[in-house]
Short mmCIF file of C-alpha atoms and ligand atoms in Angstrom, two decimals:
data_model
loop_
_atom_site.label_atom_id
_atom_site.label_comp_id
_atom_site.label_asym_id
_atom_site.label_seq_id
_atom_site.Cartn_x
_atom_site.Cartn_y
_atom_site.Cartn_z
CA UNK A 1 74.20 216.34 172.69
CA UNK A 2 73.14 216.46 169.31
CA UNK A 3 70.00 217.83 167.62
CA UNK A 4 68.28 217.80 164.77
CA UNK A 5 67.19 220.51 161.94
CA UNK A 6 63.90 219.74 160.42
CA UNK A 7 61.92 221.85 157.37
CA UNK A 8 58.54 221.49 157.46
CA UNK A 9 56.36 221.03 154.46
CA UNK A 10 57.36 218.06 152.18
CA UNK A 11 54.89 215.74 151.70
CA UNK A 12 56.59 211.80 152.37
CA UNK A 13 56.43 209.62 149.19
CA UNK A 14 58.06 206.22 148.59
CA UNK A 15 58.99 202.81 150.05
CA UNK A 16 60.57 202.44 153.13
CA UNK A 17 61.69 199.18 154.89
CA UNK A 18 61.01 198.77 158.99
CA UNK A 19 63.63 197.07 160.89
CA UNK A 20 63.35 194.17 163.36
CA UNK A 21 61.30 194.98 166.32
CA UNK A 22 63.30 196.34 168.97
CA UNK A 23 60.91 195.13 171.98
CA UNK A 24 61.53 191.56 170.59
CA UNK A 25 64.92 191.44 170.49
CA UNK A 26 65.71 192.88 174.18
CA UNK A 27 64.11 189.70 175.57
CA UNK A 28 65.63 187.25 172.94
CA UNK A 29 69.25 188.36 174.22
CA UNK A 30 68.43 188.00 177.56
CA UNK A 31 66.66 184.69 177.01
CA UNK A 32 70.02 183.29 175.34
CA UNK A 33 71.91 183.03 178.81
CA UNK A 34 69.12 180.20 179.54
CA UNK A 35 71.46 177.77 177.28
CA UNK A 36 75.34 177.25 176.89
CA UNK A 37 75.23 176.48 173.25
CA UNK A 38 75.25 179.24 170.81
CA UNK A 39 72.58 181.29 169.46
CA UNK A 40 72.18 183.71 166.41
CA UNK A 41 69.77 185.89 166.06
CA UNK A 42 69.01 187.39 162.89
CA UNK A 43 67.27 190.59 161.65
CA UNK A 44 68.36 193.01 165.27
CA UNK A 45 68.26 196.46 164.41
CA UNK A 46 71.57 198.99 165.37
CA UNK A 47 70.15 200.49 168.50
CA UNK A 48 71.63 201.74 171.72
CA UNK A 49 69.40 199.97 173.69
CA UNK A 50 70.63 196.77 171.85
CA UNK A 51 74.29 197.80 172.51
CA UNK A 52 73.60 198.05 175.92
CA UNK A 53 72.33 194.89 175.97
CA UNK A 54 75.30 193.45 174.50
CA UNK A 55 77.75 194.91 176.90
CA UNK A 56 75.40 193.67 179.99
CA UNK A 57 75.43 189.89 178.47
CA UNK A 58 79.46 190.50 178.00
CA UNK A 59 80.21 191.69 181.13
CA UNK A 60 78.24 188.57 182.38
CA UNK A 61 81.02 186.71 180.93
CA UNK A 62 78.79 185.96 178.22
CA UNK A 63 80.36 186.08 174.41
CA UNK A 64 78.64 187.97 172.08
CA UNK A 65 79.22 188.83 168.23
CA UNK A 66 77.76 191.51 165.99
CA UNK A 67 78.28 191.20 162.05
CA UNK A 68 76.01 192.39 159.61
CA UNK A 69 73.18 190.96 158.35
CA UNK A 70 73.31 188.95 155.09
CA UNK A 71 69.91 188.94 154.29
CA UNK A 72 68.97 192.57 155.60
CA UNK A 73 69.61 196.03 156.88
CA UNK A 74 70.18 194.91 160.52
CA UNK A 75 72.80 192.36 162.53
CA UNK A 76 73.16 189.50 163.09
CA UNK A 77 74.43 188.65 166.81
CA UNK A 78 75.82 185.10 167.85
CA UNK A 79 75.17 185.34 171.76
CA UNK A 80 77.25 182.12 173.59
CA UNK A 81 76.92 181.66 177.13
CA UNK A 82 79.11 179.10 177.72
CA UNK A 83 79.45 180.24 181.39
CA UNK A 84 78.40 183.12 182.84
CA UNK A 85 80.88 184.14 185.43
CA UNK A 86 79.21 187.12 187.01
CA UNK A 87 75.30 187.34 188.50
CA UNK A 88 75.67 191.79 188.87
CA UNK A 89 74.27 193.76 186.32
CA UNK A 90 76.60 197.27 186.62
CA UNK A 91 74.06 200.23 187.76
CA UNK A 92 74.98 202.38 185.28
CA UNK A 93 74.00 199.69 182.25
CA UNK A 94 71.06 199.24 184.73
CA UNK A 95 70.20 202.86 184.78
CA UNK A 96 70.47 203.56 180.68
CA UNK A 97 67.68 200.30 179.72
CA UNK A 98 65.12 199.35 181.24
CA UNK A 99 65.31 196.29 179.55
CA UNK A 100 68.12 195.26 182.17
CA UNK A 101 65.49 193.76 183.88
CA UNK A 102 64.87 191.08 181.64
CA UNK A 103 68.09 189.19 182.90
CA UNK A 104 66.48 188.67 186.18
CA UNK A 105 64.41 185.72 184.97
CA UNK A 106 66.84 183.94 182.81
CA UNK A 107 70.35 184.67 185.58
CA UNK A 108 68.02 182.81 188.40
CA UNK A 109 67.04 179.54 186.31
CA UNK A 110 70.60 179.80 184.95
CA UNK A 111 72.92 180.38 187.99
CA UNK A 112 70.47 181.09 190.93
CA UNK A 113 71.08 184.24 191.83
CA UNK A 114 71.18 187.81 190.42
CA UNK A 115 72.37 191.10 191.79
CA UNK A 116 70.60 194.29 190.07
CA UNK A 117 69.85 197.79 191.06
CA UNK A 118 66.18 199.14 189.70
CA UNK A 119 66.34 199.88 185.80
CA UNK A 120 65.88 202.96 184.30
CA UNK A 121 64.69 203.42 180.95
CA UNK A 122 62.32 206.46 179.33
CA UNK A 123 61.07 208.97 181.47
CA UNK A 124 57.19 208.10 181.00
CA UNK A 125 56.12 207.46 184.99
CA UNK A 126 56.76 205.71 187.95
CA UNK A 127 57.52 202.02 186.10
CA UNK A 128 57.76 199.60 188.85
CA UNK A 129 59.31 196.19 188.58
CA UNK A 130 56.68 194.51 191.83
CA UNK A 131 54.79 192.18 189.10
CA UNK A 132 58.31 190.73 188.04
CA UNK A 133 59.29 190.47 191.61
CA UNK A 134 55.92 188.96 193.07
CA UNK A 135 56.15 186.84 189.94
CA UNK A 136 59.36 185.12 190.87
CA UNK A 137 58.91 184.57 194.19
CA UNK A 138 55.74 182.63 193.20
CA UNK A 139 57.86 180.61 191.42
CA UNK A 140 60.53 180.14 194.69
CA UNK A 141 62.77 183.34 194.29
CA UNK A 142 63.86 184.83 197.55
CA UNK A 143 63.96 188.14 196.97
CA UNK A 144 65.37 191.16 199.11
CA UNK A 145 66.05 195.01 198.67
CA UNK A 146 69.19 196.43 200.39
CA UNK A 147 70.73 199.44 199.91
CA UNK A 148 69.17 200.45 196.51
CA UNK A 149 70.36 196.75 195.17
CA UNK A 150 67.98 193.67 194.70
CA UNK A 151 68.81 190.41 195.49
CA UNK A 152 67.25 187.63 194.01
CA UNK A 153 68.41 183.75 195.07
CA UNK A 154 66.95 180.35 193.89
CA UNK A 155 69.95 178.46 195.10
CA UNK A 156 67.99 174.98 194.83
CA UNK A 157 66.57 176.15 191.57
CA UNK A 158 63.02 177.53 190.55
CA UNK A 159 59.47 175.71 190.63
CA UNK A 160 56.48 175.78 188.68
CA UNK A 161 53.77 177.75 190.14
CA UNK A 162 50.27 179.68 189.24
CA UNK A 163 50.77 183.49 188.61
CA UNK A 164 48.01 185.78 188.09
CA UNK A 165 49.21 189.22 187.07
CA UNK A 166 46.75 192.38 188.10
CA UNK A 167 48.24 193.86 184.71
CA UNK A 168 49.13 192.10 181.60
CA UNK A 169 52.65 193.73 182.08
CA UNK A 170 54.72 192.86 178.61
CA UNK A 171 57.96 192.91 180.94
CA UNK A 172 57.31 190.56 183.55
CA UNK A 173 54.92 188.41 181.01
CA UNK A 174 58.14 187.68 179.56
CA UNK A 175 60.49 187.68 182.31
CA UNK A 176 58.32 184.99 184.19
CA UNK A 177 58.13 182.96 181.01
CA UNK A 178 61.73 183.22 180.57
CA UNK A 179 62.40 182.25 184.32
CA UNK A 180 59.89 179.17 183.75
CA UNK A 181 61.33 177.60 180.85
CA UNK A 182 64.23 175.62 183.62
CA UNK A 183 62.12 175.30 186.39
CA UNK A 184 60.85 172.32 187.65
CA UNK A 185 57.46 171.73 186.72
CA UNK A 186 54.06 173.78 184.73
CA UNK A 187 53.87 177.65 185.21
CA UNK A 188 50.31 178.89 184.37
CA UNK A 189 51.06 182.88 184.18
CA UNK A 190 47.21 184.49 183.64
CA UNK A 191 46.47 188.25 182.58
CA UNK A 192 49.29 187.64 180.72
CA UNK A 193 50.40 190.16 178.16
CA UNK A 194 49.38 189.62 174.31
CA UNK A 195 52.02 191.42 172.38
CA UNK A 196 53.40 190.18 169.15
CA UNK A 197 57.22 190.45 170.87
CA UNK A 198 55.53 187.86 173.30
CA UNK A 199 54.74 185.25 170.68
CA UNK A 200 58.40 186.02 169.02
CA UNK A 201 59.95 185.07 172.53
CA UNK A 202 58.36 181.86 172.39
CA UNK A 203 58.71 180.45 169.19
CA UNK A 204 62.33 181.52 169.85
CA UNK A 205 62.19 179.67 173.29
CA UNK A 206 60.64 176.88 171.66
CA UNK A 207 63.30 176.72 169.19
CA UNK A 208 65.96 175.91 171.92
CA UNK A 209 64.06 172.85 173.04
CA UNK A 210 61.22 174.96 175.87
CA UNK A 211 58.31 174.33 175.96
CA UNK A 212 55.75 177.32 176.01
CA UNK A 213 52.35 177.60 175.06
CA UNK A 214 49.61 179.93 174.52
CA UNK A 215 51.71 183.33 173.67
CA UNK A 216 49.43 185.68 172.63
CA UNK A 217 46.47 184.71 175.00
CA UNK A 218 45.87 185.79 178.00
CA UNK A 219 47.07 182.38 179.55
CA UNK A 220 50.51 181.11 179.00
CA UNK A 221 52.08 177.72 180.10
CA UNK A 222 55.05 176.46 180.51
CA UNK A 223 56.37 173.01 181.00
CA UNK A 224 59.90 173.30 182.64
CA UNK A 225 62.25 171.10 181.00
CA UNK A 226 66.19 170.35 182.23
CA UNK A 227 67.71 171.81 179.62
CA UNK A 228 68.11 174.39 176.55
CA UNK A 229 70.08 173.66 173.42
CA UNK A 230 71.21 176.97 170.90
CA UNK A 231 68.84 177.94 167.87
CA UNK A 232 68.63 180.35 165.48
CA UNK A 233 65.98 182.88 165.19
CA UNK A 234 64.85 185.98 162.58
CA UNK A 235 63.20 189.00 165.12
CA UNK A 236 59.75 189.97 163.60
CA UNK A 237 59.21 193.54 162.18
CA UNK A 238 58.82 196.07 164.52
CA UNK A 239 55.65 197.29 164.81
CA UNK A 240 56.17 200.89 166.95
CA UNK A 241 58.74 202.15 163.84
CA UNK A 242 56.05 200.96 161.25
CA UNK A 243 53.14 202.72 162.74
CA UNK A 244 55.44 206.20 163.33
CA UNK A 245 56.22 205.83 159.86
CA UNK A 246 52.54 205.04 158.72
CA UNK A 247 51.64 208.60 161.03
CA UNK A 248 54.30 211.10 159.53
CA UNK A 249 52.83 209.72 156.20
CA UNK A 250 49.26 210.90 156.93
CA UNK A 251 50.49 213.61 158.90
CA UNK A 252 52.45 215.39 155.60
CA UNK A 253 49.91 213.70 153.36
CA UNK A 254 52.27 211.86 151.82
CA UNK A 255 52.18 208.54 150.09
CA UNK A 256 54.64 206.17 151.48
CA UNK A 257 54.72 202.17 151.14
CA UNK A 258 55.83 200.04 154.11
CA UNK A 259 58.10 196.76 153.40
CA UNK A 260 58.53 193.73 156.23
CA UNK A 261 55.59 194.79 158.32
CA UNK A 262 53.17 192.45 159.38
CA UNK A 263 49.57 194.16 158.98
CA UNK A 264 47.81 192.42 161.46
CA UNK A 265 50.34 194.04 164.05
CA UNK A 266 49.51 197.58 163.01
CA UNK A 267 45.82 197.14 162.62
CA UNK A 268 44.70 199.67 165.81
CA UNK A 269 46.56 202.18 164.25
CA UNK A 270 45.63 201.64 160.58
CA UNK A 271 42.17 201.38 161.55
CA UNK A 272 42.61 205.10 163.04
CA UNK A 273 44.13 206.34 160.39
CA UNK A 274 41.39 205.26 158.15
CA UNK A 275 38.88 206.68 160.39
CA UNK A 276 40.81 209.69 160.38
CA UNK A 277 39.96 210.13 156.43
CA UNK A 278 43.53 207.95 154.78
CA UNK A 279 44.11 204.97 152.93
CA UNK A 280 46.14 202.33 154.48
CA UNK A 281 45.83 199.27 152.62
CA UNK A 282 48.02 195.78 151.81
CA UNK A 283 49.77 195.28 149.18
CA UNK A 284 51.99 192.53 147.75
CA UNK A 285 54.85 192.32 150.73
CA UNK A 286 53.73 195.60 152.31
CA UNK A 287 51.65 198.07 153.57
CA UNK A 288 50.87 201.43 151.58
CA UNK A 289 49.10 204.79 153.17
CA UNK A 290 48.31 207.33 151.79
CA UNK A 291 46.45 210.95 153.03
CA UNK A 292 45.35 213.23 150.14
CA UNK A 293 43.99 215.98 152.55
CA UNK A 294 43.89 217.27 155.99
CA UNK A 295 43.38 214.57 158.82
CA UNK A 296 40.28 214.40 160.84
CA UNK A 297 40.27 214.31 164.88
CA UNK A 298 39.63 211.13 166.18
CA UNK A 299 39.49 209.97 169.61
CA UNK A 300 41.78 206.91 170.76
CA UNK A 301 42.95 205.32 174.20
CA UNK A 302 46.11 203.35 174.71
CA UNK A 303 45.46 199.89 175.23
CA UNK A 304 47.50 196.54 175.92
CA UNK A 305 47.57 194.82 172.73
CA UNK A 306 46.01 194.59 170.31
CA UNK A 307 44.37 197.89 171.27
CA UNK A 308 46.26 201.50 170.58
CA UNK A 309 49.98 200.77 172.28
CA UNK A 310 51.08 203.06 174.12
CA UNK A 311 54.21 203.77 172.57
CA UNK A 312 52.45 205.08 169.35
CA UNK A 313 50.46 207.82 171.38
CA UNK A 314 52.85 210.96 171.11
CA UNK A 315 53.41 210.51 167.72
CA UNK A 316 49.53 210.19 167.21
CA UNK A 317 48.83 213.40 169.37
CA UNK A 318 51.35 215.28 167.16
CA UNK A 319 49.03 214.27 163.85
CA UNK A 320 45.80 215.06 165.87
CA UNK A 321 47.81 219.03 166.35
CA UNK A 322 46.99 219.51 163.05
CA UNK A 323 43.90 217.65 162.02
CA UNK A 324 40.30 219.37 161.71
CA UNK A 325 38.28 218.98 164.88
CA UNK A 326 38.53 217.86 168.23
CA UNK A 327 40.37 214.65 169.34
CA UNK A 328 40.18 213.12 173.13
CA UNK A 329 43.30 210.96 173.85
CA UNK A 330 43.37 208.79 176.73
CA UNK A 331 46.26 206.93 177.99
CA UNK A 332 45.55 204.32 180.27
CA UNK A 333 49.07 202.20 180.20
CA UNK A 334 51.16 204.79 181.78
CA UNK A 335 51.39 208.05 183.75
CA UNK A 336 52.79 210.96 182.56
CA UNK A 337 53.23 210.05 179.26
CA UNK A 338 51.83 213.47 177.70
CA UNK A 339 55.38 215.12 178.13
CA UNK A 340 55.30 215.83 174.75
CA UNK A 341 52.28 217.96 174.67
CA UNK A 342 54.24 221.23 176.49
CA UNK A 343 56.69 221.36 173.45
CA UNK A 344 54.07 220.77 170.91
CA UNK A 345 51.92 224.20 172.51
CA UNK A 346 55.17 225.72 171.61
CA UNK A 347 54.71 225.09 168.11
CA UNK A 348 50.96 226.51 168.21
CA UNK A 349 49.37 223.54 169.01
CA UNK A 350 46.29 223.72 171.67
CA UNK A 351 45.97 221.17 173.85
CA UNK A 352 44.58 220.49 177.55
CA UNK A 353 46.12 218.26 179.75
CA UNK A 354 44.62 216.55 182.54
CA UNK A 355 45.55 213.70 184.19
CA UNK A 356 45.85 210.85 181.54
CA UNK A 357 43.54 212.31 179.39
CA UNK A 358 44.19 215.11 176.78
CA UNK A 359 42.64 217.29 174.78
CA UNK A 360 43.68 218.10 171.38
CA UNK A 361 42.16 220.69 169.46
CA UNK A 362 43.54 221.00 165.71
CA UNK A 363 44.75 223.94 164.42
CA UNK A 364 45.26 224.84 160.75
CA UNK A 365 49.28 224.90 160.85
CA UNK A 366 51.89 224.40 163.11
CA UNK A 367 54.89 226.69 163.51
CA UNK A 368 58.32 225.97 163.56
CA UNK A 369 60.04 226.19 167.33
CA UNK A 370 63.04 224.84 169.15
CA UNK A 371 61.91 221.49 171.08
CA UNK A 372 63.59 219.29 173.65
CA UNK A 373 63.04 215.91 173.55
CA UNK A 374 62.98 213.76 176.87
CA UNK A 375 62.49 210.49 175.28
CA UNK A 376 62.32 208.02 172.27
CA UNK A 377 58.43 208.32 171.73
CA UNK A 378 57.97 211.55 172.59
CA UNK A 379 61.13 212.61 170.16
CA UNK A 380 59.61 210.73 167.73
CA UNK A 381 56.43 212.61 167.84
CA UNK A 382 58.31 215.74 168.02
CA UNK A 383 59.63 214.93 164.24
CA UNK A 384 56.64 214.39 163.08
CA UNK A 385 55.28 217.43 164.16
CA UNK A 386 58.38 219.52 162.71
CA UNK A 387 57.82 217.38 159.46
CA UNK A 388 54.34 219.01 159.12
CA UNK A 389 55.06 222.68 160.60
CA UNK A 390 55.63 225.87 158.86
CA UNK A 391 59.15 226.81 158.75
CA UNK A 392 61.67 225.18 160.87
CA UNK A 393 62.28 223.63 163.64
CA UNK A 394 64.99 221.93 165.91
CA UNK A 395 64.60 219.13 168.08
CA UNK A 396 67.37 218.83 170.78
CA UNK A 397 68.66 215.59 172.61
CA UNK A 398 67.79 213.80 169.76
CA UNK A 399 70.12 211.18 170.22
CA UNK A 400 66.79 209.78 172.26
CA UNK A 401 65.54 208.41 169.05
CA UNK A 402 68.91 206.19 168.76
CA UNK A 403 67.26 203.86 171.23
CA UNK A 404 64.59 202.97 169.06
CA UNK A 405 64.60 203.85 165.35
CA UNK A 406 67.75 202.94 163.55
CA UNK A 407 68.64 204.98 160.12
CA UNK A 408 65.57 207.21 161.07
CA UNK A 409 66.76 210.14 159.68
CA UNK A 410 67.80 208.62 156.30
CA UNK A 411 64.50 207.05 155.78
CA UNK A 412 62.59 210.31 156.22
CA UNK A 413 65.04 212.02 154.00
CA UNK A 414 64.79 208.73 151.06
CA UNK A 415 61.03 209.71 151.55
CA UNK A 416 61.37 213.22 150.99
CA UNK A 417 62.05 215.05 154.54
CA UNK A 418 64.76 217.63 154.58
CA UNK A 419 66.42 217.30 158.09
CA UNK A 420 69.74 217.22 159.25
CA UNK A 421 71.69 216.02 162.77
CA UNK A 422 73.77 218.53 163.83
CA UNK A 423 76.14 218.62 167.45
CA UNK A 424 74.81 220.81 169.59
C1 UD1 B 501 57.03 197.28 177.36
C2 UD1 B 501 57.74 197.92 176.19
C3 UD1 B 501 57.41 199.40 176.11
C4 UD1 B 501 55.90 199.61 176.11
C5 UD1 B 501 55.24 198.86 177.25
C6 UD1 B 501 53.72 198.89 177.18
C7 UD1 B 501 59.73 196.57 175.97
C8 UD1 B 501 61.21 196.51 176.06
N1 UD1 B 501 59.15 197.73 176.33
O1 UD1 B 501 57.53 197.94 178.52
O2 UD1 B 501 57.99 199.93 174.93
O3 UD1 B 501 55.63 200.98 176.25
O4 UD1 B 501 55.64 197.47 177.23
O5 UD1 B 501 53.26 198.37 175.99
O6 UD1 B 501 59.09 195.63 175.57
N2 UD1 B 501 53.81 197.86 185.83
C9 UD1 B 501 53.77 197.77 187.20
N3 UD1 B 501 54.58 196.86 187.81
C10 UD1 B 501 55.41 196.03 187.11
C11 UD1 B 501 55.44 196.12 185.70
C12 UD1 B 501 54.62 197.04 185.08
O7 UD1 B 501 53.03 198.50 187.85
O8 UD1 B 501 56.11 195.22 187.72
C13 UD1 B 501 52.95 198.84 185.12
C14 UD1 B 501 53.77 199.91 184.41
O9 UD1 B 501 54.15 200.95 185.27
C15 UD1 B 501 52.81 200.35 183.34
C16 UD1 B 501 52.07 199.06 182.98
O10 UD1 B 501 52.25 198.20 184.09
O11 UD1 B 501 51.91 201.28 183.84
C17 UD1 B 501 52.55 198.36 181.73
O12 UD1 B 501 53.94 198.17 181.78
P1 UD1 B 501 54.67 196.96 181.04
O13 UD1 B 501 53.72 196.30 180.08
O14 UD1 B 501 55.34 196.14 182.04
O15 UD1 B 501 55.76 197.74 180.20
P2 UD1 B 501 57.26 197.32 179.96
O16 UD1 B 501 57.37 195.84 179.86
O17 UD1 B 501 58.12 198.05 180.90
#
């Protein structure tokens, strides 16, 4: 266990660079079993839910190859799945990433069957996997649960079908599409999810000869075809790491320039932080915010994209701690996703839970306290919060943030932070 030592009161100032989006690249990987000709995919950040990844698609028989990236601060992997020799995913890979489940889609057009028990992942809720399920046995999966394992068989191969989601779940958005691309005939999916990693997973699909349409709308299609060839691909920014970075900026008041975002990604978030009294404006090949004095409460709600996402809410409740006034936050994408809110009180903060919405009422400073982390947003947020309190603080089991951010600590510090990982 490992934990981290954080001073509060520097104010972030410089340029920072955001890695490739780690939501993209979890489906990428999984999509490359679709195709026995080698892909490499450019631009992945060093992340332990990538290396988990890796060592699913190897034990799958699957060869895969990390070297740095020429052109960047990530990897590069070459993923070859010449033959995939196994259809099990091992529990305990299953258990660490959630992501796991991505290989559900892609194993059945590939070999016809899979073997996986449910995935785990962060501790935000009950997160069910019945929308992928129901999705693929629209499509001619025969699924069954025994014994805490499911089994999912296509032996004659999958076929097109109509698939209306009740949520526009990223996951199985992309886990139907990626089960699609090989089957025989058109897939309509509606209520589809509208994420930027969605778009990414087609053009890369695309690349290798699919053909999907209409990423990024609430209807996608896709034409089955017989086969996939390899193709390279470059993951887009990630969008989560640039918005936690554009929040500790307003949250010290710092002034801090983002490189190898894309802006329109961001937008909900810059729009709040406008609204809550900074500057976040484009610049040449970037993104630059700046906060000269203390934030103002705003209210927000978590919203599929391109509303609020989810995953930028804990670090946005530990802003609203400190700001001047009264913010309502609503979360409406998951349950239980305010775990962060008991270790902020212990800080000073005041806030009122109840059900998925909270209240946050700002208080002039935040002190320093020992934390505990339970997961990569929520640890993230807990940062933040230590980066703005007086004194210091420590935030254990931070290795949660190694899922997610890569080189997080070193960027704060190049801004200006003083923390330090220590073992616990
Ligand atoms: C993805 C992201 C995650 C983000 C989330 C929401 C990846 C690797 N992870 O997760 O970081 O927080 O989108 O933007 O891309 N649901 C069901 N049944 C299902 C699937 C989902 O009820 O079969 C529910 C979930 O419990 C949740 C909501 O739908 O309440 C949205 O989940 P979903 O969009 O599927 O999230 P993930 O794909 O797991």
């Amino acid at each position: 266990m490992e934990k981290l030592l954080v001073r509060g009161g520097a104010r972030l100032r410089g340029t920072v660079r955001v890695n490739g989006a780690k939501n993209a690249v979890l489906p990428i990987l999984a999509a490359t079993v679709l195709t026995p000709e080698r892909c490499r995919v450019a631009g992945t950040p060093r992340l332990r839910d990538v290396e988990v990844m890796a060592a699913i698609l190897r034990g799958l028989g699957v060869e895969v190859e990390t070297q740095g990236d020429p052109a960047g601060e990530g990897r590069l992997i070459t993923v070859q799945a010449r033959e995939v020799s196994g259809c099990e995913i091992p529990d305990r890979l299953m258990r660490e990433v959630r992501s796991s489940i991505f290989l559900m889609g892609p194993l059945l057009a590939r070999v016809g069957r899979v073997k996986m028990s449910h995935p785990g992942g962060c501790a935000i809720g009950p997160r069910p996997i019945d929308y992928h399920l129901r999705g693929l046995e629209r499509l001619g999966a025969r699924i069954t649960e025994r014994h805490g394992y499911i089994y999912a068989e296509a032996p004659a191969g999958l076929r097109g079908a109509e698939v209306d989601l009740d949520f526009p779940s990223v996951g199985a958005t992309e886990n139907l599409i990626m089960a699609a691309v090989l089957a025989q005939g058109l897939t309509v999916i509606r209520n589809a999810a509208r994420e930027p990693e969605i778009v990414d997973l087609e053009m890369f699909l695309n690349s290798m000869g699919a053909r999907v349409r209409g990423a990024g709308t609430h209807t996608v299609r896709v034409e089955g075809v017989a086969g996939l060839h390899g193709a390279e691909h470059r993951v887009i920014p990630d969008r989560i790491e640039a918005c936690t970075l554009m929040i500790a900026a307003v949250a010290t008041r710092g002034e801090v320039t983002l490189k190898d975002v894309i802006p329109q990604h961001v937008q909900a978030v810059a729009s709040k932080l406008r609204e809550a009294g900074a500057v976040v404006e484009e610049e040449a090949g970037g993104l630059r915010v700046v906060c000269r004095c203390r934030p103002r409460a705003v209210d927000f709600k978590t919203l599929p994209y391109p509303g609020l996402p989810t995953d930028v809410q804990p670090q946005m409740m530990a802003l609203m701690c400190g700001a001047e006034g009264t913010s309502v936050i609503t979360e409406t994408v998951f349950e239980n996703r305010f775990t962060q809110a008991e270790e902020l009180r212990r800080m000073g903060a005041d806030i009122r839970v109840d059900g998925r919405t909270a209240v946050v009422r700002g208080v002039p400073r935040l002190s320093g306290a020992t934390l505990e982390a339970t997961d990569l947003r929520n640890c993230a947020a807990l940062v933040i919060a230590g980066l703005v309190a007086e004194g210091s603080t420590v935030v254990e089991r931070v290795e949660h943030l190694d899922r997610g951010y890569q080189d997080f600590e070193l960027k704060l510090r190049r801004l200006g932070a003083d923390l330090r990982r220590v073992r616990a």
